[in-house]
mmCIF file of C-alpha atoms in Angstrom:
data_model
loop_
_atom_site.group_PDB
_atom_site.id
_atom_site.type_symbol
_atom_site.label_atom_id
_atom_site.label_comp_id
_atom_site.label_asym_id
_atom_site.label_seq_id
_atom_site.Cartn_x
_atom_site.Cartn_y
_atom_site.Cartn_z
ATOM 1 C CA MET L 1 -0.306 4.577 -7.930
ATOM 2 C CA THR L 2 -0.372 7.151 -5.136
ATOM 3 C CA LEU L 3 -0.489 5.881 -1.575
ATOM 4 C CA THR L 4 -2.138 8.039 1.063
ATOM 5 C CA LYS L 5 -1.969 7.663 4.832
ATOM 6 C CA TYR L 6 -5.414 7.675 6.451
ATOM 7 C CA ILE L 7 -6.891 7.584 9.911
ATOM 8 C CA ALA L 8 -10.138 5.787 10.686
ATOM 9 C CA LEU L 9 -11.964 6.764 13.872
ATOM 10 C CA LEU L 10 -14.443 4.129 14.984
ATOM 11 C CA ARG L 11 -17.518 5.173 16.923
ATOM 12 C CA GLY L 12 -18.344 3.490 20.204
ATOM 13 C CA VAL L 13 -15.965 0.534 20.304
ATOM 14 C CA ASN L 14 -14.714 -0.958 23.557
ATOM 15 C CA VAL L 15 -16.894 1.360 25.661
ATOM 16 C CA GLY L 16 -18.369 -0.073 28.833
ATOM 17 C CA GLY L 17 -17.774 -3.641 27.694
ATOM 18 C CA LYS L 18 -19.805 -3.142 24.515
ATOM 19 C CA ASN L 19 -18.789 -3.402 20.868
ATOM 20 C CA LYS L 20 -15.587 -5.247 21.693
ATOM 21 C CA VAL L 21 -13.007 -4.916 18.950
ATOM 22 C CA PRO L 22 -9.507 -6.051 19.945
ATOM 23 C CA MET L 23 -7.062 -3.676 18.288
ATOM 24 C CA ALA L 24 -4.684 -6.519 17.311
ATOM 25 C CA ASP L 25 -7.558 -8.241 15.501
ATOM 26 C CA LEU L 26 -8.588 -4.974 13.864
ATOM 27 C CA ARG L 27 -5.024 -4.414 12.592
ATOM 28 C CA LYS L 28 -4.956 -7.942 11.192
ATOM 29 C CA THR L 29 -8.335 -7.425 9.493
ATOM 30 C CA PHE L 30 -7.110 -4.238 7.812
ATOM 31 C CA GLU L 31 -3.838 -5.885 6.758
ATOM 32 C CA THR L 32 -5.644 -8.937 5.375
ATOM 33 C CA TYR L 33 -7.806 -6.631 3.266
ATOM 34 C CA GLY L 34 -4.636 -5.142 1.753
ATOM 35 C CA PHE L 35 -4.135 -1.909 3.653
ATOM 36 C CA THR L 36 -0.497 -1.289 4.565
ATOM 37 C CA ASP L 37 1.341 0.492 7.388
ATOM 38 C CA VAL L 38 -1.536 -0.415 9.727
ATOM 39 C CA SER L 39 -1.272 0.730 13.344
ATOM 40 C CA THR L 40 -3.651 1.623 16.152
ATOM 41 C CA TYR L 41 -3.623 4.024 19.066
ATOM 42 C CA ILE L 42 -5.302 3.095 22.351
ATOM 43 C CA ASN L 43 -8.295 0.823 22.588
ATOM 44 C CA SER L 44 -10.970 3.288 21.452
ATOM 45 C CA GLY L 45 -10.763 2.595 17.729
ATOM 46 C CA ASN L 46 -8.129 4.860 16.196
ATOM 47 C CA ILE L 47 -6.474 3.124 13.268
ATOM 48 C CA PHE L 48 -3.902 4.403 10.790
ATOM 49 C CA PHE L 49 -3.446 2.756 7.403
ATOM 50 C CA THR L 50 -2.175 3.417 3.900
ATOM 51 C CA SER L 51 -4.267 2.940 0.791
ATOM 52 C CA ASN L 52 -4.238 3.832 -2.881
ATOM 53 C CA GLU L 53 -7.982 4.586 -2.696
ATOM 54 C CA GLU L 54 -8.455 8.343 -2.938
ATOM 55 C CA ASP L 55 -12.073 8.675 -1.793
ATOM 56 C CA SER L 56 -12.642 8.859 1.969
ATOM 57 C CA ARG L 57 -16.312 7.897 1.625
ATOM 58 C CA THR L 58 -15.377 4.731 -0.256
ATOM 59 C CA LEU L 59 -12.832 3.912 2.452
ATOM 60 C CA LYS L 60 -15.466 4.563 5.128
ATOM 61 C CA THR L 61 -17.726 1.976 3.493
ATOM 62 C CA ILE L 62 -14.867 -0.513 3.143
ATOM 63 C CA CYS L 63 -13.881 -0.077 6.813
ATOM 64 C CA GLN L 64 -17.476 -0.439 8.029
ATOM 65 C CA ASN L 65 -17.900 -3.596 5.909
ATOM 66 C CA LEU L 66 -14.632 -5.074 7.225
ATOM 67 C CA ILE L 67 -15.780 -4.503 10.813
ATOM 68 C CA GLN L 68 -19.207 -5.956 10.072
ATOM 69 C CA GLU L 69 -17.707 -9.070 8.452
ATOM 70 C CA SER L 70 -14.933 -9.603 11.002
ATOM 71 C CA PHE L 71 -16.628 -8.609 14.266
ATOM 72 C CA ASN L 72 -20.339 -8.766 13.397
ATOM 73 C CA LEU L 73 -20.732 -5.135 14.477
ATOM 74 C CA GLU L 74 -22.268 -2.169 12.681
ATOM 75 C CA ILE L 75 -19.801 0.523 13.641
ATOM 76 C CA PRO L 76 -19.899 3.993 12.084
ATOM 77 C CA VAL L 77 -16.451 5.098 10.922
ATOM 78 C CA PHE L 78 -14.979 8.523 10.168
ATOM 79 C CA VAL L 79 -12.106 8.357 7.652
ATOM 80 C CA GLN L 80 -9.813 11.098 6.402
ATOM 81 C CA PRO L 81 -6.224 11.496 5.234
ATOM 82 C CA THR L 82 -3.863 12.112 8.150
ATOM 83 C CA GLU L 83 -2.805 15.298 6.392
ATOM 84 C CA ASN L 84 -6.368 16.605 6.853
ATOM 85 C CA LEU L 85 -6.312 15.702 10.551
ATOM 86 C CA ILE L 86 -3.104 17.707 10.993
ATOM 87 C CA THR L 87 -4.587 20.674 9.139
ATOM 88 C CA THR L 88 -7.791 20.478 11.177
ATOM 89 C CA LEU L 89 -5.899 20.933 14.438
ATOM 90 C CA THR L 90 -4.180 24.051 13.092
ATOM 91 C CA HIS L 91 -7.658 25.596 12.797
ATOM 92 C CA ALA L 92 -8.638 24.925 16.414
ATOM 93 C CA PRO L 93 -9.703 28.104 18.215
ATOM 94 C CA GLU L 94 -7.289 29.601 20.740
ATOM 95 C CA TRP L 95 -9.509 28.735 23.713
ATOM 96 C CA TRP L 96 -9.737 25.051 22.804
ATOM 97 C CA ASN L 97 -7.655 22.632 24.895
ATOM 98 C CA GLN L 98 -6.568 25.356 27.330
ATOM 99 C CA ASP L 99 -7.156 25.157 31.081
ATOM 100 C CA LYS L 100 -7.369 21.372 31.155
ATOM 101 C CA GLU L 101 -7.901 21.361 34.927
ATOM 102 C CA SER L 102 -11.392 22.869 34.949
ATOM 103 C CA ILE L 103 -12.583 22.494 31.333
ATOM 104 C CA VAL L 104 -13.408 19.389 29.297
ATOM 105 C CA HIS L 105 -12.190 19.629 25.689
ATOM 106 C CA ASN L 106 -13.423 17.393 22.881
ATOM 107 C CA VAL L 107 -13.485 17.157 19.112
ATOM 108 C CA ILE L 108 -16.669 15.852 17.514
ATOM 109 C CA PHE L 109 -16.061 14.219 14.134
ATOM 110 C CA VAL L 110 -19.212 14.217 12.008
ATOM 111 C CA ILE L 111 -19.594 11.051 9.941
ATOM 112 C CA PRO L 112 -20.904 11.664 6.399
ATOM 113 C CA PRO L 113 -23.450 11.887 4.946
ATOM 114 C CA ILE L 114 -24.535 13.753 8.109
ATOM 115 C CA THR L 115 -23.203 17.314 8.202
ATOM 116 C CA VAL L 116 -22.093 19.652 10.963
ATOM 117 C CA SER L 117 -25.230 21.707 10.240
ATOM 118 C CA ASP L 118 -27.360 18.621 10.935
ATOM 119 C CA VAL L 119 -25.627 18.127 14.289
ATOM 120 C CA ILE L 120 -25.949 21.779 15.324
ATOM 121 C CA ALA L 121 -29.625 21.836 14.293
ATOM 122 C CA GLU L 122 -30.432 18.771 16.427
ATOM 123 C CA ILE L 123 -28.491 20.027 19.451
ATOM 124 C CA GLY L 124 -30.202 23.397 19.296
ATOM 125 C CA GLU L 125 -29.076 26.651 20.804
ATOM 126 C CA VAL L 126 -26.367 26.242 23.413
ATOM 127 C CA THR L 127 -25.787 28.309 26.527
ATOM 128 C CA LEU L 128 -22.306 29.808 26.556
ATOM 129 C CA ALA L 129 -22.024 29.226 30.304
ATOM 130 C CA TYR L 130 -22.150 25.491 29.558
ATOM 131 C CA ASP L 131 -20.813 25.064 26.015
ATOM 132 C CA GLN L 132 -18.353 26.735 23.731
ATOM 133 C CA TYR L 133 -17.886 25.384 20.229
ATOM 134 C CA PHE L 134 -16.218 26.152 16.947
ATOM 135 C CA VAL L 135 -16.763 24.457 13.598
ATOM 136 C CA HIS L 136 -14.044 23.668 11.091
ATOM 137 C CA THR L 137 -15.112 21.638 8.046
ATOM 138 C CA ASP L 138 -16.490 18.329 9.372
ATOM 139 C CA VAL L 139 -15.434 18.689 13.013
ATOM 140 C CA ILE L 140 -16.731 20.591 16.003
ATOM 141 C CA TYR L 141 -14.281 21.786 18.640
ATOM 142 C CA TRP L 142 -16.177 21.797 21.896
ATOM 143 C CA SER L 143 -15.274 22.793 25.424
ATOM 144 C CA ALA L 144 -17.397 22.786 28.576
ATOM 145 C CA PRO L 145 -16.529 23.750 32.146
ATOM 146 C CA LEU L 146 -16.201 20.651 34.290
ATOM 147 C CA LYS L 147 -18.498 22.130 36.953
ATOM 148 C CA ASN L 148 -21.289 22.610 34.362
ATOM 149 C CA TYR L 149 -20.546 19.582 32.212
ATOM 150 C CA SER L 150 -23.811 17.801 33.072
ATOM 151 C CA ARG L 151 -25.735 20.877 31.852
ATOM 152 C CA SER L 152 -23.881 20.987 28.551
ATOM 153 C CA LYS L 153 -26.080 20.197 25.553
ATOM 154 C CA LEU L 154 -23.106 18.812 23.678
ATOM 155 C CA SER L 155 -22.357 16.367 26.511
ATOM 156 C CA LYS L 156 -25.673 14.706 25.704
ATOM 157 C CA ILE L 157 -24.974 14.288 21.992
ATOM 158 C CA ASN L 158 -24.622 10.500 22.237
ATOM 159 C CA SER L 159 -28.144 10.207 23.666
ATOM 160 C CA LEU L 160 -29.636 12.056 20.677
ATOM 161 C CA PRO L 161 -30.473 10.327 17.371
ATOM 162 C CA ILE L 162 -27.683 12.334 15.700
ATOM 163 C CA GLY L 163 -25.211 10.790 18.173
ATOM 164 C CA LYS L 164 -24.997 7.660 16.017
ATOM 165 C CA HIS L 165 -23.382 9.795 13.329
ATOM 166 C CA VAL L 166 -20.496 11.280 15.296
ATOM 167 C CA THR L 167 -17.404 10.030 17.038
ATOM 168 C CA ILE L 168 -15.742 12.050 19.786
ATOM 169 C CA ARG L 169 -12.117 12.301 20.886
ATOM 170 C CA ASN L 170 -10.875 14.273 23.873
ATOM 171 C CA GLY L 171 -8.229 16.967 23.545
ATOM 172 C CA ASN L 172 -5.355 14.783 24.725
ATOM 173 C CA THR L 173 -6.251 11.998 22.290
ATOM 174 C CA MET L 174 -6.644 14.492 19.436
ATOM 175 C CA ASN L 175 -3.201 15.937 20.120
ATOM 176 C CA LYS L 176 -1.682 12.448 20.218
ATOM 177 C CA LEU L 177 -3.410 11.398 16.966
ATOM 178 C CA VAL L 178 -2.047 14.504 15.236
ATOM 179 C CA ALA L 179 1.449 13.810 16.599
ATOM 180 C CA LEU L 180 1.227 10.214 15.357
ATOM 181 C CA SER L 181 -0.062 11.433 12.003
ATOM 182 C CA LYS L 182 3.064 13.536 11.602
ATOM 183 C CA VAL L 183 5.283 10.556 12.416
ATOM 184 C CA VAL L 184 3.575 8.159 10.038
ATOM 185 C CA GLN L 185 3.394 10.512 7.030
#
């Protein structure tokens, strides 16, 4: 039996007092199910765990069902091996997460069965003065100048129907999740 370390990224938990999921309770829920090496990072729904299940889509369904049963919330979840998260960051474009003073940097994780192409099609053509993005597999690296952030099409993704099928992490959180992934491997 091969054990793999995974990360689950929950969409929209503990934001503005909505979808409250205490991380200690979430860890306990995952441990009770039988996942091992369970840990969380900050209150926005980043959870590491080990499983012998090899299919990320199956794990996504399991995680969503656990959250539904334990917290009575329908929360979309993005799941992948931590090894994939580490590899994903190595493919970030050079411009991403630079100049953190005047540019907002995010990573958009697309939750299957929705694809990156679906997200890009719904957002439509972006203006480079407001958005810069790069796609790697099932993530979109996105940066927008702080002064033009409100004009960025990608900043409005959560208000679009497709927004229910993505979860977003800022550059600092992404870097920390990758660092933690390396520690917990």
